[in-house]
Amino acid sequence: MFKKKWFKVLISLLAISTIGVGIFAFSVYKSLENAASSMHSPLDRSNSDKRTQQVDFKQQDPLSFLILGVDERPGDKGRSDSMIVLTVNPNDESMQMVSIPRDTRTEIIGKGFEDKINHAYAFGGPEMSIATVENFLDIPIDYFVQVNMESFKDIVDAVGGVTVDNKLEFSQNGHHFPLGEIELNGEEALSFSRMRSIDSDFGRQQRQRDVIQGVINQGANISSVTKIDDILDILGNNVRTNLTFDEMVDIQSNYKAARHNLSQHQLTGSGTKIDNIYYLIVAEEDRMNISNQLREHLELDEEVASTN
């Protein structure tokens, strides 16, 4: 009788636990869906003419993102403070990250003149930024992720901070950043990623990529489920993307292994003044080298060959 009673109690506990997990999973799923809905911002453009066929997640086609770090101020549309192209190839489980210096001089697609590449956002939002980057690098941009830079510190704090390998010792805004592996909270990460007065904009872009990589790694290993609501709330309010919730789920399912192998690259150039305005001129050879590298990673030439 005693054993029978405890057997019933055990079954009851297992049933309650199972239901509880089910309710929690549904709650998280709905929270994710709501956050994705808040972030979703469809683009006013057709599919890229740089692709011959649409990306198929189930076939694990390589895909690309344009990450726009935007400084938004009251009464001002803002400018893209940082532009990073991220390509993902699940077939060799790798990612490539390339920073585009914001002063890079190139044709602004839709305007018909050359200007700093980060001005494309001020002229025409993410649509014009994407079209300009596609023309500059000769690759398709499948998705964009726009982040309000002021919220970046909140994102870092929400994932519990990030770890980066610092290659330059410096102090900034009351924070000291020693050489080597350091842990950063949100305020420190924002200060760390914005410094450019001691080395250069190239060093700053390296630090931005390091922090983004830290967020990707930390976000994929959230240790406490209590952080989920905080993260989703911050993302919903400060991130915009043309990814739908279903597409996010598909990417997580079919592409997640690629995050373990991330290579970082930097476009460089020479500074010059034109009409008293500073620009960075990227040598054609350097632009082509990065373009070819990204095209190969996206398997674009293979895509063209398969259609012939």
Short mmCIF file of C-alpha atoms in Angstrom, two decimals:
data_model
loop_
_atom_site.label_atom_id
_atom_site.label_comp_id
_atom_site.label_asym_id
_atom_site.label_seq_id
_atom_site.Cartn_x
_atom_site.Cartn_y
_atom_site.Cartn_z
CA MET A 1 0.00 0.00 0.00
CA PHE A 2 2.84 2.35 0.95
CA LYS A 3 4.70 1.58 -2.31
CA LYS A 4 1.52 2.04 -4.31
CA LYS A 5 0.89 5.43 -2.71
CA TRP A 6 4.43 6.67 -3.45
CA PHE A 7 4.17 5.36 -6.99
CA LYS A 8 1.06 7.53 -7.49
CA VAL A 9 2.84 10.54 -5.92
CA LEU A 10 5.86 10.03 -8.24
CA ILE A 11 3.63 9.77 -11.31
CA SER A 12 1.79 12.93 -10.22
CA LEU A 13 5.06 14.83 -9.77
CA LEU A 14 6.32 13.70 -13.18
CA ALA A 15 3.03 14.74 -14.77
CA ILE A 16 3.14 18.18 -13.10
CA SER A 17 6.79 18.62 -14.13
CA THR A 18 6.02 17.66 -17.72
CA ILE A 19 3.10 20.08 -17.89
CA GLY A 20 5.25 22.79 -16.26
CA VAL A 21 8.02 22.32 -18.82
CA GLY A 22 5.44 22.36 -21.59
CA ILE A 23 3.93 25.61 -20.32
CA PHE A 24 7.41 27.16 -19.92
CA ALA A 25 8.44 26.08 -23.42
CA PHE A 26 5.23 27.51 -24.85
CA SER A 27 5.75 30.74 -22.88
CA VAL A 28 9.31 31.11 -24.18
CA TYR A 29 8.14 30.29 -27.71
CA LYS A 30 5.41 32.94 -27.51
CA SER A 31 7.88 35.46 -26.05
CA LEU A 32 10.29 34.75 -28.91
CA GLU A 33 7.48 35.11 -31.41
CA ASN A 34 6.37 38.43 -29.90
CA ALA A 35 9.94 39.78 -29.83
CA ALA A 36 10.50 38.71 -33.43
CA SER A 37 7.28 40.48 -34.41
CA SER A 38 8.49 43.68 -32.72
CA MET A 39 11.85 43.48 -34.48
CA HIS A 40 10.44 42.58 -37.91
CA SER A 41 10.86 45.38 -40.42
CA PRO A 42 10.15 44.32 -44.03
CA LEU A 43 12.27 45.88 -46.74
CA ASP A 44 10.85 47.97 -49.53
CA ARG A 45 12.86 46.16 -52.20
CA SER A 46 12.69 43.06 -54.37
CA ASN A 47 15.07 40.11 -54.08
CA SER A 48 18.70 40.92 -54.77
CA ASP A 49 19.75 40.82 -58.42
CA LYS A 50 23.07 39.42 -57.19
CA ARG A 51 21.37 36.01 -56.74
CA THR A 52 20.08 33.68 -59.41
CA GLN A 53 17.83 31.79 -56.99
CA GLN A 54 16.33 32.33 -53.56
CA VAL A 55 18.08 31.05 -50.43
CA ASP A 56 16.71 27.68 -49.28
CA PHE A 57 17.21 27.11 -45.54
CA LYS A 58 16.35 23.43 -45.75
CA GLN A 59 19.08 22.96 -48.38
CA GLN A 60 21.43 24.93 -46.14
CA ASP A 61 22.32 27.48 -48.80
CA PRO A 62 24.98 29.97 -47.62
CA LEU A 63 23.50 33.37 -46.75
CA SER A 64 24.59 36.90 -45.85
CA PHE A 65 23.70 39.65 -43.40
CA LEU A 66 24.44 43.35 -43.17
CA ILE A 67 24.76 44.46 -39.55
CA LEU A 68 24.12 48.18 -39.13
CA GLY A 69 25.08 49.84 -35.87
CA VAL A 70 23.06 53.06 -35.94
CA ASP A 71 23.34 56.15 -33.76
CA GLU A 72 19.78 57.41 -33.52
CA ARG A 73 19.17 60.85 -32.04
CA PRO A 74 15.89 62.72 -31.42
CA GLY A 75 14.76 64.50 -34.59
CA ASP A 76 17.50 62.85 -36.67
CA LYS A 77 17.22 59.74 -38.82
CA GLY A 78 20.77 58.85 -37.79
CA ARG A 79 23.73 57.39 -39.61
CA SER A 80 25.22 53.92 -39.61
CA ASP A 81 28.05 54.18 -37.11
CA SER A 82 29.30 50.74 -38.15
CA MET A 83 28.71 48.42 -41.12
CA ILE A 84 29.62 44.77 -40.91
CA VAL A 85 28.95 42.08 -43.50
CA LEU A 86 28.47 38.59 -42.09
CA THR A 87 28.36 35.53 -44.35
CA VAL A 88 27.36 32.08 -43.10
CA ASN A 89 28.23 28.80 -44.80
CA PRO A 90 26.72 25.77 -43.02
CA ASN A 91 28.35 23.34 -45.44
CA ASP A 92 31.83 23.97 -44.07
CA GLU A 93 30.40 25.26 -40.76
CA SER A 94 32.05 28.67 -40.95
CA MET A 95 31.30 32.39 -40.79
CA GLN A 96 33.13 35.37 -42.29
CA MET A 97 32.85 38.85 -40.78
CA VAL A 98 34.04 41.93 -42.71
CA SER A 99 34.03 45.51 -41.42
CA ILE A 100 33.45 48.29 -43.94
CA PRO A 101 35.01 51.57 -42.74
CA ARG A 102 32.26 54.18 -42.50
CA ASP A 103 34.33 56.80 -44.40
CA THR A 104 34.76 54.51 -47.42
CA ARG A 105 34.09 56.45 -50.62
CA THR A 106 31.83 54.62 -53.05
CA GLU A 107 28.79 55.12 -55.25
CA ILE A 108 25.59 55.57 -53.26
CA ILE A 109 23.08 53.42 -55.16
CA GLY A 110 19.87 55.35 -55.71
CA LYS A 111 21.62 58.72 -55.55
CA GLY A 112 24.01 58.43 -58.47
CA PHE A 113 27.02 60.05 -56.82
CA GLU A 114 29.93 58.99 -54.64
CA ASP A 115 29.97 59.69 -50.93
CA LYS A 116 30.89 58.07 -47.60
CA ILE A 117 29.28 54.64 -47.50
CA ASN A 118 27.68 55.23 -44.11
CA HIS A 119 25.71 58.17 -45.55
CA ALA A 120 23.61 55.67 -47.51
CA TYR A 121 21.59 55.00 -44.37
CA ALA A 122 20.85 58.70 -43.84
CA PHE A 123 19.76 59.02 -47.48
CA GLY A 124 17.62 55.91 -47.74
CA GLY A 125 17.65 53.75 -44.63
CA PRO A 126 18.56 50.05 -44.68
CA GLU A 127 17.34 49.63 -48.27
CA MET A 128 19.88 52.09 -49.67
CA SER A 129 22.60 50.77 -47.35
CA ILE A 130 22.02 47.23 -48.60
CA ALA A 131 21.97 48.26 -52.28
CA THR A 132 25.17 50.27 -51.84
CA VAL A 133 27.02 47.45 -50.03
CA GLU A 134 25.84 44.93 -52.64
CA ASN A 135 27.25 47.12 -55.40
CA PHE A 136 30.48 47.79 -53.52
CA LEU A 137 31.27 44.13 -52.73
CA ASP A 138 29.43 42.48 -55.64
CA ILE A 139 27.54 40.08 -53.33
CA PRO A 140 23.89 39.72 -52.36
CA ILE A 141 22.75 40.87 -48.93
CA ASP A 142 19.96 38.53 -47.88
CA TYR A 143 19.10 40.04 -44.50
CA PHE A 144 19.88 43.10 -42.43
CA VAL A 145 20.11 43.51 -38.67
CA GLN A 146 19.97 47.09 -37.42
CA VAL A 147 21.04 47.75 -33.84
CA ASN A 148 20.60 50.99 -31.92
CA MET A 149 24.14 51.52 -30.63
CA GLU A 150 22.92 53.17 -27.43
CA SER A 151 21.18 49.90 -26.53
CA PHE A 152 24.27 47.82 -27.20
CA LYS A 153 25.34 48.03 -23.57
CA ASP A 154 21.94 46.67 -22.50
CA ILE A 155 22.29 43.72 -24.88
CA VAL A 156 25.73 42.90 -23.47
CA ASP A 157 24.43 43.13 -19.89
CA ALA A 158 21.42 40.95 -20.76
CA VAL A 159 23.65 38.08 -21.91
CA GLY A 160 25.77 38.39 -18.77
CA GLY A 161 28.71 40.33 -20.26
CA VAL A 162 31.25 39.30 -22.88
CA THR A 163 34.86 38.10 -22.96
CA VAL A 164 37.26 39.59 -25.53
CA ASP A 165 40.97 39.32 -26.29
CA ASN A 166 42.22 42.90 -26.06
CA LYS A 167 45.23 43.73 -28.25
CA LEU A 168 45.74 47.35 -27.13
CA GLU A 169 45.92 48.60 -23.56
CA PHE A 170 44.05 51.88 -23.11
CA SER A 171 41.71 53.84 -20.86
CA GLN A 172 38.43 55.39 -21.98
CA ASN A 173 35.50 57.05 -20.17
CA GLY A 174 36.88 56.06 -16.79
CA HIS A 175 37.41 52.42 -17.80
CA HIS A 176 40.81 50.74 -18.09
CA PHE A 177 41.29 47.93 -20.61
CA PRO A 178 44.47 45.88 -20.04
CA LEU A 179 46.03 43.58 -22.62
CA GLY A 180 44.80 40.01 -22.96
CA GLU A 181 41.52 38.30 -22.22
CA ILE A 182 39.16 40.62 -20.36
CA GLU A 183 35.53 40.49 -19.30
CA LEU A 184 33.31 43.45 -20.11
CA ASN A 185 29.91 44.56 -18.88
CA GLY A 186 27.62 46.60 -21.10
CA GLU A 187 28.98 50.05 -20.29
CA GLU A 188 32.57 48.83 -20.68
CA ALA A 189 31.78 47.02 -23.96
CA LEU A 190 30.24 50.16 -25.48
CA SER A 191 33.25 52.27 -24.44
CA PHE A 192 35.66 49.55 -25.62
CA SER A 193 34.03 49.28 -29.05
CA ARG A 194 33.82 53.04 -29.65
CA MET A 195 37.43 54.06 -28.91
CA ARG A 196 39.39 55.18 -31.97
CA SER A 197 41.44 58.18 -30.80
CA ILE A 198 44.52 56.16 -29.78
CA ASP A 199 44.92 53.81 -32.75
CA SER A 200 42.45 54.27 -35.62
CA ASP A 201 39.01 53.50 -37.01
CA PHE A 202 40.42 50.11 -38.05
CA GLY A 203 41.26 49.25 -34.46
CA ARG A 204 37.80 50.34 -33.44
CA GLN A 205 36.20 48.10 -36.05
CA GLN A 206 38.27 45.17 -34.76
CA ARG A 207 36.96 45.84 -31.27
CA GLN A 208 33.39 46.03 -32.56
CA ARG A 209 33.78 42.64 -34.26
CA ASP A 210 35.28 41.17 -31.08
CA VAL A 211 32.34 42.36 -28.98
CA ILE A 212 29.80 41.11 -31.53
CA GLN A 213 31.51 37.72 -31.56
CA GLY A 214 31.38 37.74 -27.76
CA VAL A 215 27.64 38.46 -27.83
CA ILE A 216 27.08 35.64 -30.35
CA ASN A 217 29.04 33.17 -28.21
CA GLN A 218 27.49 34.27 -24.93
CA GLY A 219 23.97 34.46 -26.37
CA ALA A 220 24.25 30.88 -27.58
CA ASN A 221 25.19 29.70 -24.08
CA ILE A 222 22.73 31.51 -21.82
CA SER A 223 23.17 29.87 -18.42
CA SER A 224 20.03 31.21 -16.79
CA VAL A 225 16.53 31.04 -18.26
CA THR A 226 15.64 34.10 -16.16
CA LYS A 227 17.62 36.23 -18.65
CA ILE A 228 15.45 35.28 -21.61
CA ASP A 229 12.69 37.83 -21.01
CA ASP A 230 15.24 40.62 -20.45
CA ILE A 231 17.07 39.76 -23.66
CA LEU A 232 13.90 39.54 -25.72
CA ASP A 233 12.59 42.83 -24.33
CA ILE A 234 15.82 44.66 -25.22
CA LEU A 235 16.01 43.10 -28.67
CA GLY A 236 12.37 43.86 -29.41
CA ASN A 237 12.86 47.54 -28.59
CA ASN A 238 16.28 48.14 -30.16
CA VAL A 239 16.81 45.75 -33.07
CA ARG A 240 15.19 45.83 -36.51
CA THR A 241 15.51 43.08 -39.11
CA ASN A 242 13.71 41.74 -42.17
CA LEU A 243 13.98 38.22 -40.73
CA THR A 244 10.64 36.70 -39.79
CA PHE A 245 10.19 34.50 -36.72
CA ASP A 246 9.95 31.35 -38.88
CA GLU A 247 13.17 32.30 -40.68
CA MET A 248 14.92 32.81 -37.34
CA VAL A 249 13.80 29.33 -36.26
CA ASP A 250 15.01 27.81 -39.55
CA ILE A 251 18.41 29.53 -39.30
CA GLN A 252 18.84 28.39 -35.70
CA SER A 253 18.00 24.84 -36.75
CA ASN A 254 20.10 24.61 -39.90
CA TYR A 255 22.99 27.06 -39.44
CA LYS A 256 23.91 27.13 -35.73
CA ALA A 257 27.07 24.98 -36.06
CA ALA A 258 28.72 27.67 -38.22
CA ARG A 259 29.19 30.03 -35.26
CA HIS A 260 32.06 27.89 -33.92
CA ASN A 261 34.35 28.91 -36.80
CA LEU A 262 34.34 32.69 -37.29
CA SER A 263 36.99 34.50 -39.37
CA GLN A 264 37.32 38.28 -39.16
CA HIS A 265 38.50 40.55 -41.98
CA GLN A 266 39.08 44.26 -42.40
CA LEU A 267 38.85 46.44 -45.49
CA THR A 268 41.67 48.96 -45.50
CA GLY A 269 42.57 51.96 -47.62
CA SER A 270 44.28 55.33 -47.72
CA GLY A 271 42.82 58.54 -46.35
CA THR A 272 42.43 61.60 -48.52
CA LYS A 273 40.48 64.85 -48.62
CA ILE A 274 38.17 65.77 -51.47
CA ASP A 275 36.57 69.23 -51.28
CA ASN A 276 37.88 69.41 -47.68
CA ILE A 277 35.97 66.25 -46.69
CA TYR A 278 37.87 63.21 -45.43
CA TYR A 279 37.33 59.90 -47.27
CA LEU A 280 38.89 56.46 -47.16
CA ILE A 281 39.82 55.19 -50.62
CA VAL A 282 39.88 51.38 -50.79
CA ALA A 283 42.27 50.09 -53.46
CA GLU A 284 40.49 48.17 -56.21
CA GLU A 285 42.72 45.14 -55.67
CA ASP A 286 41.81 45.02 -51.97
CA ARG A 287 38.11 45.44 -52.73
CA MET A 288 38.23 42.63 -55.27
CA ASN A 289 40.11 40.32 -52.90
CA ILE A 290 37.44 40.71 -50.21
CA SER A 291 34.67 40.46 -52.79
CA ASN A 292 36.05 37.22 -54.25
CA GLN A 293 36.57 35.78 -50.78
CA LEU A 294 32.96 36.47 -49.80
CA ARG A 295 31.61 35.22 -53.13
CA GLU A 296 33.51 31.98 -52.66
CA HIS A 297 32.20 31.62 -49.11
CA LEU A 298 28.65 32.18 -50.38
CA GLU A 299 29.27 29.65 -53.18
CA LEU A 300 27.92 32.17 -55.69
CA ASP A 301 30.02 30.99 -58.62
CA GLU A 302 28.84 27.43 -57.96
CA GLU A 303 25.27 28.75 -57.92
CA VAL A 304 25.73 30.37 -61.33
CA ALA A 305 27.38 27.22 -62.75
CA SER A 306 24.47 25.04 -61.56
CA THR A 307 21.99 27.16 -63.52
CA ASN A 308 23.94 26.93 -66.79
#
